[in-house]
PDB file of C-alpha atoms and ligand atoms in Angstrom:
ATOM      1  CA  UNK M   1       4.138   5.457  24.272  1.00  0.00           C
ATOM      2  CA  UNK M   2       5.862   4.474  27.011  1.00  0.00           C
ATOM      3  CA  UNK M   3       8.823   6.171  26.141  1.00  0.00           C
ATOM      4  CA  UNK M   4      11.067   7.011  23.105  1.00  0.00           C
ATOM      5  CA  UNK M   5      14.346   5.771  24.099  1.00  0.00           C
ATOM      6  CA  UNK M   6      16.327   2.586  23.160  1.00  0.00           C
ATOM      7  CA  UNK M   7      16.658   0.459  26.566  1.00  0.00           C
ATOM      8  CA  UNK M   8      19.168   1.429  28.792  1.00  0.00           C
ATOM      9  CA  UNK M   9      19.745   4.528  27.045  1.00  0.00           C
ATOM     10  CA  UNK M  10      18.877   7.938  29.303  1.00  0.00           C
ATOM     11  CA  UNK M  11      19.411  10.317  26.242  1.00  0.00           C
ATOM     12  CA  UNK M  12      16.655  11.340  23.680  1.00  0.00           C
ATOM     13  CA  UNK M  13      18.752  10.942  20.102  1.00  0.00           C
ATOM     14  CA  UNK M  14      18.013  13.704  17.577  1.00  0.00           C
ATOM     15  CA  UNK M  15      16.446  10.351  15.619  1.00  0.00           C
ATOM     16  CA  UNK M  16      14.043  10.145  18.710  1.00  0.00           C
ATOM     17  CA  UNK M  17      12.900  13.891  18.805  1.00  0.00           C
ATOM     18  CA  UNK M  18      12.329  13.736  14.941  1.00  0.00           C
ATOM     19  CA  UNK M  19       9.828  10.964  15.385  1.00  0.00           C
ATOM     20  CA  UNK M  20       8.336  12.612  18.571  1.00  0.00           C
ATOM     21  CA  UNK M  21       7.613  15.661  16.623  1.00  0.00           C
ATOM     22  CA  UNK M  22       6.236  13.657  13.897  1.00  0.00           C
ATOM     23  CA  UNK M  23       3.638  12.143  16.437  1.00  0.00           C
ATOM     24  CA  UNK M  24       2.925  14.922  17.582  1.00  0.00           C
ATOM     25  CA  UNK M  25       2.269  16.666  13.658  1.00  0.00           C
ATOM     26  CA  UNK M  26       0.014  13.664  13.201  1.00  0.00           C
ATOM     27  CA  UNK M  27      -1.572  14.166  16.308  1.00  0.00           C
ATOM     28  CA  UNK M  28      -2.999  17.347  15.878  1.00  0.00           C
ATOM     29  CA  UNK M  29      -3.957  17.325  12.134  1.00  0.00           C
ATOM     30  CA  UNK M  30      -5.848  14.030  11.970  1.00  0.00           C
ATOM     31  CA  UNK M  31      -6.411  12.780  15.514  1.00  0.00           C
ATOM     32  CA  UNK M  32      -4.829  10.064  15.163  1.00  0.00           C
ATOM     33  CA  UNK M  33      -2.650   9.349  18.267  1.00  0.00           C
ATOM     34  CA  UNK M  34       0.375   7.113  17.334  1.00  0.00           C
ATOM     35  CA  UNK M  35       1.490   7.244  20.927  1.00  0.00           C
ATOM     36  CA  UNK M  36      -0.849   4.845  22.182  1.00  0.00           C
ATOM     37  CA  UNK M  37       0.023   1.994  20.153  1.00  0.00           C
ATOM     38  CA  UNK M  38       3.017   0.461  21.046  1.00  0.00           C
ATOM     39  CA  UNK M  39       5.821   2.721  19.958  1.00  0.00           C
ATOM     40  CA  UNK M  40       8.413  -0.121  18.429  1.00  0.00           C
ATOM     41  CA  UNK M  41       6.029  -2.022  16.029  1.00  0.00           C
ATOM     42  CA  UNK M  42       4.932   1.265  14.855  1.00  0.00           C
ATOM     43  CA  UNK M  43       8.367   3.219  14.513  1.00  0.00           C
ATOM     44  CA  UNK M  44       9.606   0.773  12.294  1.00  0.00           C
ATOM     45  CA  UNK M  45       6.528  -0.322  10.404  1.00  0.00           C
ATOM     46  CA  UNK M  46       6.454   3.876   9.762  1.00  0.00           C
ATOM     47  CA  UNK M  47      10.230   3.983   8.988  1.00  0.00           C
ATOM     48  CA  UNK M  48       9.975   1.606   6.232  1.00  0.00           C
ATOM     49  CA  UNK M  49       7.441   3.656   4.573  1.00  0.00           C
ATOM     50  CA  UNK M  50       9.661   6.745   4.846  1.00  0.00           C
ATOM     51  CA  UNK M  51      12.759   4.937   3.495  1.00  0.00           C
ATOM     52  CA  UNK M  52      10.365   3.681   1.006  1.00  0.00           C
ATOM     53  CA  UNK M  53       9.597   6.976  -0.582  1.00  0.00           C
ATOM     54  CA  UNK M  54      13.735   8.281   0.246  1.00  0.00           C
ATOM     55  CA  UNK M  55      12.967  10.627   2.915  1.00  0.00           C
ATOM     56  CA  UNK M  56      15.654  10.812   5.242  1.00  0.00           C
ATOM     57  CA  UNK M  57      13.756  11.981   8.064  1.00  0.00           C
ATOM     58  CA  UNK M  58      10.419  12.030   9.809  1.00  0.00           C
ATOM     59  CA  UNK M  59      10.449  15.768   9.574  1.00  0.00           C
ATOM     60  CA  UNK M  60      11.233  15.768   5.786  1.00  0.00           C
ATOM     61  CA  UNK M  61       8.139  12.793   5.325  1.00  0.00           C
ATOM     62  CA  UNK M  62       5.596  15.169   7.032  1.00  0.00           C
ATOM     63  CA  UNK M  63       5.907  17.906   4.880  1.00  0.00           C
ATOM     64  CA  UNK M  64       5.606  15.709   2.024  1.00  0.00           C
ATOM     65  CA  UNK M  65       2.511  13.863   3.818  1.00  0.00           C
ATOM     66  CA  UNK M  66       0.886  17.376   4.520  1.00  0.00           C
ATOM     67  CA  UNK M  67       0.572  17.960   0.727  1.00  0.00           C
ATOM     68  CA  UNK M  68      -0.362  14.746  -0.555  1.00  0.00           C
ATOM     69  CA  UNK M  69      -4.033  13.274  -0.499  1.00  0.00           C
ATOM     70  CA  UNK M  70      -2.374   9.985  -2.013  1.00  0.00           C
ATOM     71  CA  UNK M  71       0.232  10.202   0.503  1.00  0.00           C
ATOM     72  CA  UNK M  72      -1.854  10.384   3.297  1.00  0.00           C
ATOM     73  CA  UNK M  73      -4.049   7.949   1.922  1.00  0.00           C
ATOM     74  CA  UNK M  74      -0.797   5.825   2.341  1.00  0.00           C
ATOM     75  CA  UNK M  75       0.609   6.266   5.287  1.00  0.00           C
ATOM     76  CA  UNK M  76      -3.341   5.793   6.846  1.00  0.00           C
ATOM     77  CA  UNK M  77      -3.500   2.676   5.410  1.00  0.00           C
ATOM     78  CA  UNK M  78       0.218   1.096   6.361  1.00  0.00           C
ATOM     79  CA  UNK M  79      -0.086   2.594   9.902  1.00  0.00           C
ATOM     80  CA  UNK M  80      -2.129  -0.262  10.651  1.00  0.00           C
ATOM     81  CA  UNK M  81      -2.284  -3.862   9.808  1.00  0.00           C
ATOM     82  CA  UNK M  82      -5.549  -4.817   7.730  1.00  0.00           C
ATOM     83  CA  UNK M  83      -5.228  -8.462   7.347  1.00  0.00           C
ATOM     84  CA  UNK M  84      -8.961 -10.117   8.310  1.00  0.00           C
ATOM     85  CA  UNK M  85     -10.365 -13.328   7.690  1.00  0.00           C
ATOM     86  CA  UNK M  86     -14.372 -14.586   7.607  1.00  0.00           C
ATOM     87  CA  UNK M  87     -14.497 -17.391  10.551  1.00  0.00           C
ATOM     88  CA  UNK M  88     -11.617 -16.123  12.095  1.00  0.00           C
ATOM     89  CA  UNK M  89     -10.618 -18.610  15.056  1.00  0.00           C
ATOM     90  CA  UNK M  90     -13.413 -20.701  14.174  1.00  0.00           C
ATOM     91  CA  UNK M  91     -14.024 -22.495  16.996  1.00  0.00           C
ATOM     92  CA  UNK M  92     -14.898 -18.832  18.936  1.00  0.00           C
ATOM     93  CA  UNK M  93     -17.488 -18.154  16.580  1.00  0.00           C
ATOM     94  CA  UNK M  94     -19.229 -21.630  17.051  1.00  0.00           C
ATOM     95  CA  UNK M  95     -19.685 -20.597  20.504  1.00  0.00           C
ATOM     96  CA  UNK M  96     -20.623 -17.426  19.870  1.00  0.00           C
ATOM     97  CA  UNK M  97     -22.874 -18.860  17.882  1.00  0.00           C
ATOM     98  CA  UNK M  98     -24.335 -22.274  19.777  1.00  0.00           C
ATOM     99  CA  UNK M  99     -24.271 -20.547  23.156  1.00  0.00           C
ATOM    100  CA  UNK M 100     -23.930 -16.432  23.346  1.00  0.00           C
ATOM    101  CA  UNK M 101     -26.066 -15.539  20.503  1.00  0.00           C
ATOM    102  CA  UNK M 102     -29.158 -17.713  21.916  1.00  0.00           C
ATOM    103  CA  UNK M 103     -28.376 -16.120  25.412  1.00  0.00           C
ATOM    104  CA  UNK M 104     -28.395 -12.740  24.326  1.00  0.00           C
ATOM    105  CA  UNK M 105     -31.512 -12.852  21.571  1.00  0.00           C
ATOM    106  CA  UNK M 106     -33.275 -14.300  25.068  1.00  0.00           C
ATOM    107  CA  UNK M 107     -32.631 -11.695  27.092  1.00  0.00           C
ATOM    108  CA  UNK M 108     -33.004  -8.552  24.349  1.00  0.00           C
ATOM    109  CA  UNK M 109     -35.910  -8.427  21.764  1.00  0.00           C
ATOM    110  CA  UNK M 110     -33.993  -6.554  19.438  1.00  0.00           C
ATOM    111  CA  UNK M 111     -30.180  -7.382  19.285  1.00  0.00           C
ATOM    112  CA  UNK M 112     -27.603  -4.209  19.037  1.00  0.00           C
ATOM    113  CA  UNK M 113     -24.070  -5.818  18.004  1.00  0.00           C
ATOM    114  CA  UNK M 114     -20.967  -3.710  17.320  1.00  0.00           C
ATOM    115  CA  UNK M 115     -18.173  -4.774  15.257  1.00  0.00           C
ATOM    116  CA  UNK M 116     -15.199  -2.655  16.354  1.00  0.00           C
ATOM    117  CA  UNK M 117     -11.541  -2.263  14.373  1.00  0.00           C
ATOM    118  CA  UNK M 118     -13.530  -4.471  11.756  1.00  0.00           C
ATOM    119  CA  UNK M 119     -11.371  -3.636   8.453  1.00  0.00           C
ATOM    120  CA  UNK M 120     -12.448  -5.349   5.538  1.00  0.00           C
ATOM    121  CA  UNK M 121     -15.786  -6.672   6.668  1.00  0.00           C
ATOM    122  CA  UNK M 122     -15.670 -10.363   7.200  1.00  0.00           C
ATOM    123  CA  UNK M 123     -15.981  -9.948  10.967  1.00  0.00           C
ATOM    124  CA  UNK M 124     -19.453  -7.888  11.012  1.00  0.00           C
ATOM    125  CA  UNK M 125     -20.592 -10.021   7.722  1.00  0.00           C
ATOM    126  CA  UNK M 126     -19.549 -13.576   9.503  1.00  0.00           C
ATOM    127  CA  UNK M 127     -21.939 -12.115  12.420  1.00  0.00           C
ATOM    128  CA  UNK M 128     -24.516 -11.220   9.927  1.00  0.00           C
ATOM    129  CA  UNK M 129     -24.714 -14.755   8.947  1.00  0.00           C
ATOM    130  CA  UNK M 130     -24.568 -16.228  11.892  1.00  0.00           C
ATOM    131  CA  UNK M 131     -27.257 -14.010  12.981  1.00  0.00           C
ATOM    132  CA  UNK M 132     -29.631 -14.977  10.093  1.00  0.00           C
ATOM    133  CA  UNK M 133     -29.223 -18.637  10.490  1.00  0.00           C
ATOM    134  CA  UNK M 134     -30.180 -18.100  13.946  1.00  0.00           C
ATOM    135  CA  UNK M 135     -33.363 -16.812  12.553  1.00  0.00           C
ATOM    136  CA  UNK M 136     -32.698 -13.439  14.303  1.00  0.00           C
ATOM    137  CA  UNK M 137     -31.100 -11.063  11.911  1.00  0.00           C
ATOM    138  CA  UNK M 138     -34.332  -9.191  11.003  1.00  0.00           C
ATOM    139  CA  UNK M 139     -34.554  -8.012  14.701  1.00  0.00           C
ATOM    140  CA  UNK M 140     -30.672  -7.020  15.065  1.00  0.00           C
ATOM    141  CA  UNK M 141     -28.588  -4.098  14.473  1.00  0.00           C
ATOM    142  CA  UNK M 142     -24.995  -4.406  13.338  1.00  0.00           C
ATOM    143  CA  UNK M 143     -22.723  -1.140  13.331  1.00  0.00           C
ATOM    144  CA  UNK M 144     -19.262  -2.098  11.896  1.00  0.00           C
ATOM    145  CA  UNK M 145     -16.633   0.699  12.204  1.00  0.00           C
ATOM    146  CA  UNK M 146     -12.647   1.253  11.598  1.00  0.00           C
ATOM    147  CA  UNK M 147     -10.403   3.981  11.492  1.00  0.00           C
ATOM    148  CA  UNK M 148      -9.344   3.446   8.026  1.00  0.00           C
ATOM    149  CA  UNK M 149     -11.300   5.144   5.116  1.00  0.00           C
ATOM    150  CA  UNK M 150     -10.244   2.940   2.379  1.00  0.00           C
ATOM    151  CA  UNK M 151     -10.689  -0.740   3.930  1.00  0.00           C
ATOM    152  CA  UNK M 152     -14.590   0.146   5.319  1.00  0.00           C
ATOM    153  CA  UNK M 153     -15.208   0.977   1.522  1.00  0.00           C
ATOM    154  CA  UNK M 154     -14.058  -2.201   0.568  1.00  0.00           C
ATOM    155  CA  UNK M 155     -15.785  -3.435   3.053  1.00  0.00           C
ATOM    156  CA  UNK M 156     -19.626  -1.937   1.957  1.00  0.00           C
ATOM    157  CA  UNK M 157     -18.655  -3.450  -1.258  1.00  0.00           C
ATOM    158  CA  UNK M 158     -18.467  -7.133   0.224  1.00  0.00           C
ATOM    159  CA  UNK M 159     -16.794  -8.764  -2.496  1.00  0.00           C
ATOM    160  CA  UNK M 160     -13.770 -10.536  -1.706  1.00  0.00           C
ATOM    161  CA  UNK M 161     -11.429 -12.821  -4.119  1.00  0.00           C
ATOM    162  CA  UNK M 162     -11.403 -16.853  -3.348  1.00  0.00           C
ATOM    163  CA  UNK M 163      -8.804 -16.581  -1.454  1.00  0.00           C
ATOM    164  CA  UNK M 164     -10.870 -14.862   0.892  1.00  0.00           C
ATOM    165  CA  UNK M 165     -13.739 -17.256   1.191  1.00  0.00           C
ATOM    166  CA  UNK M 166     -11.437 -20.502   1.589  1.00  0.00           C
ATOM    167  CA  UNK M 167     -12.650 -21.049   5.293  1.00  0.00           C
ATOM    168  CA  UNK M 168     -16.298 -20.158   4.728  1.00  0.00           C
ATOM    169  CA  UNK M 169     -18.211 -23.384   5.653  1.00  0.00           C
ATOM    170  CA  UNK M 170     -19.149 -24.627   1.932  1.00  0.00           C
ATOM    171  CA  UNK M 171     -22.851 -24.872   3.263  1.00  0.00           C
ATOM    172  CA  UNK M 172     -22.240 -21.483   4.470  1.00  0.00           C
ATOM    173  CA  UNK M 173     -20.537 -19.907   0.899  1.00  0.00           C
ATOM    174  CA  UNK M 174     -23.353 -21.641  -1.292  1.00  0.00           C
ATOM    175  CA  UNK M 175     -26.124 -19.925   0.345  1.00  0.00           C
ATOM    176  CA  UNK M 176     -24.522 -16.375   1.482  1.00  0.00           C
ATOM    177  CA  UNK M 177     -22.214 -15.127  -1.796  1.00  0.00           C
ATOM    178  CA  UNK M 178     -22.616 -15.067  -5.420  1.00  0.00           C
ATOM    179  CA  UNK M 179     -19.948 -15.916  -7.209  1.00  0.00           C
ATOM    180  CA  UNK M 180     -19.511 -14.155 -10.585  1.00  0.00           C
ATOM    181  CA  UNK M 181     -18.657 -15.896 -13.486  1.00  0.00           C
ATOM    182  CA  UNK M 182     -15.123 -17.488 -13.386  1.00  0.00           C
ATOM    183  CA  UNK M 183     -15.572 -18.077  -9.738  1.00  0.00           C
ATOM    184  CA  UNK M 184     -12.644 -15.157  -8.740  1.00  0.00           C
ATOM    185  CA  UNK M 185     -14.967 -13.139  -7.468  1.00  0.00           C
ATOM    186  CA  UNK M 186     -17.203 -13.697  -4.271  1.00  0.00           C
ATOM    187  CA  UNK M 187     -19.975 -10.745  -3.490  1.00  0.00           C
ATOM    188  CA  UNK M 188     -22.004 -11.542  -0.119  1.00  0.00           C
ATOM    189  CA  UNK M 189     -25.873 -11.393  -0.675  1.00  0.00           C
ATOM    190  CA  UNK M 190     -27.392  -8.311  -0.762  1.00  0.00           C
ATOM    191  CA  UNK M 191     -29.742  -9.016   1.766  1.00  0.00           C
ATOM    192  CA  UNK M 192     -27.189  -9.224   3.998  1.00  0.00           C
ATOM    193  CA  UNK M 193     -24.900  -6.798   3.037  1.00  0.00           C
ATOM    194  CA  UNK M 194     -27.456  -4.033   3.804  1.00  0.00           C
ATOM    195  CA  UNK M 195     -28.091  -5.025   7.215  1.00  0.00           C
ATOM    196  CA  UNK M 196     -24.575  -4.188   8.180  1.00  0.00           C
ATOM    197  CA  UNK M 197     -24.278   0.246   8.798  1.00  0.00           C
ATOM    198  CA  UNK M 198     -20.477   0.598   8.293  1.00  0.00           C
ATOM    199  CA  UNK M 199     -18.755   4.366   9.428  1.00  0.00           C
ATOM    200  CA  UNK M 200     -15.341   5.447  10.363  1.00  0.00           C
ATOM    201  CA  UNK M 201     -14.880   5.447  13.688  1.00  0.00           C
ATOM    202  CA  UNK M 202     -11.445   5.781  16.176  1.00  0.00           C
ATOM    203  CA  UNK M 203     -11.678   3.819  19.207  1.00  0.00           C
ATOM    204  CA  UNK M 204      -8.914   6.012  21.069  1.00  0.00           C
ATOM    205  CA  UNK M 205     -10.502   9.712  20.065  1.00  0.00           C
ATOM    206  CA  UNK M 206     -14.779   9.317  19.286  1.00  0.00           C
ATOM    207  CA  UNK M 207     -16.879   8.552  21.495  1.00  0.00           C
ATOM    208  CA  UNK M 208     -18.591   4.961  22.046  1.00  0.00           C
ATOM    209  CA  UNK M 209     -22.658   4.709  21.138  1.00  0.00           C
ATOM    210  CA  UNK M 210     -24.372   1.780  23.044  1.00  0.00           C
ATOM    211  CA  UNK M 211     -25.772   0.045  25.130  1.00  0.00           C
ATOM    212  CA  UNK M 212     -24.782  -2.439  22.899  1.00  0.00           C
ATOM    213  CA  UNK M 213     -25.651  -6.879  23.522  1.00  0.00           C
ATOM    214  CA  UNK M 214     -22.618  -7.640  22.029  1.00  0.00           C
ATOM    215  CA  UNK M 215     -19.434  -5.802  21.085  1.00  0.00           C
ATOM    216  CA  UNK M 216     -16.715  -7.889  19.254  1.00  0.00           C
ATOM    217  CA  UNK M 217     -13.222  -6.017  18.832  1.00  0.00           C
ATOM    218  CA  UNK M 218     -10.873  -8.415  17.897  1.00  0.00           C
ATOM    219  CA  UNK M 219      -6.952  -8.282  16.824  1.00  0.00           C
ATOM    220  CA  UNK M 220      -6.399  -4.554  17.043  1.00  0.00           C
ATOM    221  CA  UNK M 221      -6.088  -4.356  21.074  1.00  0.00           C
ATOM    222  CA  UNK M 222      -2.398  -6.191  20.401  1.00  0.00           C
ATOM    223  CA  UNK M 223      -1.156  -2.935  18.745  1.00  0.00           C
ATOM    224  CA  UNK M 224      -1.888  -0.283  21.916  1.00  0.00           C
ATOM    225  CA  UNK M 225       0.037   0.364  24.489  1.00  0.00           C
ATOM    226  CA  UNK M 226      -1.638  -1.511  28.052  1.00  0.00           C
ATOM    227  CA  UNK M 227      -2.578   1.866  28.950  1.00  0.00           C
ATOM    228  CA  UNK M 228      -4.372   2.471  26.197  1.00  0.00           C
ATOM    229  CA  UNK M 229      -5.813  -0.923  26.433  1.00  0.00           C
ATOM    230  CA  UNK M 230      -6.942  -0.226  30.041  1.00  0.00           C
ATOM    231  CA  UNK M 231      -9.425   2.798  29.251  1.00  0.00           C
ATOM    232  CA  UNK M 232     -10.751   0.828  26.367  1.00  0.00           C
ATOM    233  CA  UNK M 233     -11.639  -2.248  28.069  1.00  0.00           C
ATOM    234  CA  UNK M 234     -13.466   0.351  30.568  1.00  0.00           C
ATOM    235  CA  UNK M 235     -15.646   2.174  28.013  1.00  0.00           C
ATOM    236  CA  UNK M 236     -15.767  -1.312  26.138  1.00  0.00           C
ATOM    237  CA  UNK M 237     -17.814  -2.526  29.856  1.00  0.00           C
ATOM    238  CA  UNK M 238     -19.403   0.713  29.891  1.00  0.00           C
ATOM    239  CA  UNK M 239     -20.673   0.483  26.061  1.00  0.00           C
ATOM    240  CA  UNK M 240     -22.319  -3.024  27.057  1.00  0.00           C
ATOM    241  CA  UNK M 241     -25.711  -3.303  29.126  1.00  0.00           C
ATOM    242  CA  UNK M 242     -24.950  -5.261  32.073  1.00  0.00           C
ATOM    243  CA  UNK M 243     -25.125  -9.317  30.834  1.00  0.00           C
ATOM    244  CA  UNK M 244     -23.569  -8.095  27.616  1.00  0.00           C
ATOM    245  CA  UNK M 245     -20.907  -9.896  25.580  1.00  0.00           C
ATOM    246  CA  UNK M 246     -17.129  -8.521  24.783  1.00  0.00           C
ATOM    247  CA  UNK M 247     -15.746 -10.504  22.376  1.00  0.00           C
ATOM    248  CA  UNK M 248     -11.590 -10.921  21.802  1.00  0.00           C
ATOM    249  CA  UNK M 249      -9.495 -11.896  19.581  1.00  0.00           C
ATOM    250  CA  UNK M 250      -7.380 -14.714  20.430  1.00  0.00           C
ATOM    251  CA  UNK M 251      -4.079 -13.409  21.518  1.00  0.00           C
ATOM    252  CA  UNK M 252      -6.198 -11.006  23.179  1.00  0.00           C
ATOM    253  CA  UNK M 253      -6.795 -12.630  26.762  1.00  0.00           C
ATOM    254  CA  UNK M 254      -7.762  -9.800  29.382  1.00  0.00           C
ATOM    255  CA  UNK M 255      -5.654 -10.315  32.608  1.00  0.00           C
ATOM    256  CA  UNK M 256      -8.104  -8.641  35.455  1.00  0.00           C
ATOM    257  CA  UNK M 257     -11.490  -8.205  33.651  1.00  0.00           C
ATOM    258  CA  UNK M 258     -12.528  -7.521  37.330  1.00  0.00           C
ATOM    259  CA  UNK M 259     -10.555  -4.249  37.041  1.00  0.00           C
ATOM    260  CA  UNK M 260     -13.331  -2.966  34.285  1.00  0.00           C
ATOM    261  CA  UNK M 261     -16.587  -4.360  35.191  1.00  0.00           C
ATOM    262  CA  UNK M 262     -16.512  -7.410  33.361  1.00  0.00           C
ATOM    263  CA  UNK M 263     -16.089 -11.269  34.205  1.00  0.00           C
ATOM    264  CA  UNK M 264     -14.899 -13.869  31.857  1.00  0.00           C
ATOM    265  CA  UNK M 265     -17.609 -15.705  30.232  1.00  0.00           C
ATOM    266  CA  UNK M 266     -15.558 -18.256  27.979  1.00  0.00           C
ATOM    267  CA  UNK M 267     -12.581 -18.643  26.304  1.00  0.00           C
ATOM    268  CA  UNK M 268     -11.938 -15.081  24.878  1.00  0.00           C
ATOM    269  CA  UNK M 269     -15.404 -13.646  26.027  1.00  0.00           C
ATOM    270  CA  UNK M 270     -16.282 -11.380  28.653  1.00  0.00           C
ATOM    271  CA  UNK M 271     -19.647 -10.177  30.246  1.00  0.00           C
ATOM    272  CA  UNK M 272     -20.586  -7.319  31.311  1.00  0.00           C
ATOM    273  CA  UNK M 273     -21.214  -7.760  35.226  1.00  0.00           C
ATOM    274  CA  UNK M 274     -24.846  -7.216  36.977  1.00  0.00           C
ATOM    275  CA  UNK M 275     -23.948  -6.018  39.992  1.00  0.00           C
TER     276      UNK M 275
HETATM  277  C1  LIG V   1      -5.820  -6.713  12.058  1.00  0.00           C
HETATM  278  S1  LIG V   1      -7.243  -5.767  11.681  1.00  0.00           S
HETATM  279  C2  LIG V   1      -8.481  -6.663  12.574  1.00  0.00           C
HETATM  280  C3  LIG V   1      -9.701  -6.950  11.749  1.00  0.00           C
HETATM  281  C4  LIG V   1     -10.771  -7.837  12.408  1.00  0.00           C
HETATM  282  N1  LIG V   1     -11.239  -7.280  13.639  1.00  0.00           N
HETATM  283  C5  LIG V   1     -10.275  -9.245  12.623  1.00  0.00           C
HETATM  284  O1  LIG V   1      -9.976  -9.612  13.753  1.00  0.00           O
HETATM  285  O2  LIG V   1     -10.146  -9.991  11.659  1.00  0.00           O
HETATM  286  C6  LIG V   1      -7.013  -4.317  12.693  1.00  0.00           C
HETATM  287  C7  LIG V   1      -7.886  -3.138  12.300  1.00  0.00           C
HETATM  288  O3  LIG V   1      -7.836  -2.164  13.330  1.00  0.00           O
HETATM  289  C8  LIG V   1      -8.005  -0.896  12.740  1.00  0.00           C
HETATM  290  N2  LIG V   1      -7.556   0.141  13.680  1.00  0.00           N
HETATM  291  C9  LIG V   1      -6.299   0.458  14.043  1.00  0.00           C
HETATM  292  N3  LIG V   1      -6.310   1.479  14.917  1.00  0.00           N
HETATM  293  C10 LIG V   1      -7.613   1.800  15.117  1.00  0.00           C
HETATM  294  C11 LIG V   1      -8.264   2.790  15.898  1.00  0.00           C
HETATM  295  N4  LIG V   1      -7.572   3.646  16.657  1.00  0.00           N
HETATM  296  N5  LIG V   1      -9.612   2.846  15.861  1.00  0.00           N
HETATM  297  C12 LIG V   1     -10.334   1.984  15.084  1.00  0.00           C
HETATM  298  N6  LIG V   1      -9.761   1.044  14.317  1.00  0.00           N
HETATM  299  C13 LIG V   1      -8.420   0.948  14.329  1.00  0.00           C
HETATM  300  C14 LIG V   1      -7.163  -0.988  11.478  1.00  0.00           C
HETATM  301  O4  LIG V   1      -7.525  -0.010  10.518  1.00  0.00           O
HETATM  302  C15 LIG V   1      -7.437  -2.434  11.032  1.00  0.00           C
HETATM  303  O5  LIG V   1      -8.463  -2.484  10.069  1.00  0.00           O
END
């Protein structure tokens, strides 16, 4: 956080040091480090969930949120925004698919993808199928990982409502999810659910696995702070074998990729350098 005072204000309000403490409560019983995303967005997005349940303080909110599972469970799951989408930015993914993917299965014989901050699933499953129509998914590996508990169950489930599916290519929906019976209900294929190894992971505390072909993070880098932002993009270039794709989302344009080892590739993809 760069800093918990109001703008133009040189004084720390009792308001201020309330919410400090609070970070600093979360901090050290779940690892979670609020200060690195960027403090306004969160402050208020958290304040609304305090007002919510009438607690007139952050102080007053933790020490109901240090005895409540459900709580907890709560707060966890508002901290962050959720919201996903299969195809996202569609035109990204055709050139993921028409020109990175047949780069990358040329270069590797066996393909090891990461789908970081990947919530609900559709990211890591729209890879999945891209991967299989590619004829390659048998020879890749797809780790899809997010800090939140409850969304990467949903997420192993793979069964989303309509609304969900509305931008899957029709050719695309036919062939990849059953639908049950009153068509509410989309589950994707088995098959290609199980190719898919989905854990809990926090990009600002655990470490990174790798080397990975292709890491796609996408829409969570516009909640941290740019410091924040910096290391990641710098274990993100570390995490990738040299020649190996980073993937953005697209408010998510990286200013000096230079600065971390990594060259722009395309709109809203980066490589790994060689040298
Ligand atoms: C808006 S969603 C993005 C989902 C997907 N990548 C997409 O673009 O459609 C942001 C996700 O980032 C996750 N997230 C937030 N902070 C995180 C952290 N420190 N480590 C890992 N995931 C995090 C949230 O739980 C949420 O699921």
């Amino acid at each position: 956080m760069t800093g918990p005072l109001p703008a133009g204000s040189d004084q720390t309000t009792a308001e201020d040091e309330d919410f400090l403490r609070f970070v600093g409560l979360i901090r050290s019983s779940t690892r979670i480090d609020l200060s690195q995303y960027k403090e306004a967005q969160m402050r208020r997005r958290l304040t609304t969930l305090r007002h919510k349940h009438g607690y007139a303080t952050f102080e007053a909110y933790w020490k109901a949120l240090s005895g409540s599972g459900a709580l907890m469970d709560e707060f966890l799951d508002r901290m962050t925004i959720n919201v996903s989408e299969f195809w996202r930015n569609p035109s990204r993914w055709d050139v993921l698919a028409s020109r990175f993917l047949p780069e990358l299965l040329a270069e590797s014989p066996r393909l090891r993808c990461w789908s970081a901050a990947c919530s609900t699933g559709e990211e890591p499953y729209t890879l999945a199928v891209l991967l299989n129509e590619a004829g390659a998914l048998s020879r890749s590996q797809i780790d899809a990982t997010d800090l939140d508990r409850t969304v990467l169950a949903k997420a192993a489930q793979g069964t989303y409502p309509a609304r969900s599916v509305k931008d899957v290519p029709k050719k695309m929906l036919d062939s990849y999810f059953e639908g049950s019976g009153d068509r509410d209900s989309y589950a994707i294929r088995k098959d290609i659910r199980e190719k898919i190894s989905f854990r809990q992971h926090n990009l600002l505390d655990d470490a990174f696995g790798g080397p990975y072909d292709l890491i796609i993070c996408r829409n969570v880098m516009i909640y941290f702070t740019e410091e924040a932002k910096s290391g990641l993009y710098r274990r993100f270039a570390e995490a990738l074998r040299p020649g190996g794709i980073l993937f953005v989302g697209s408010t998510e344009q990286i200013f000096s990729p230079g600065d971390y080892g990594l060259e722009s590739a395309d709109t809203f993809f980066y490589r790994r350098s060689y040298a």
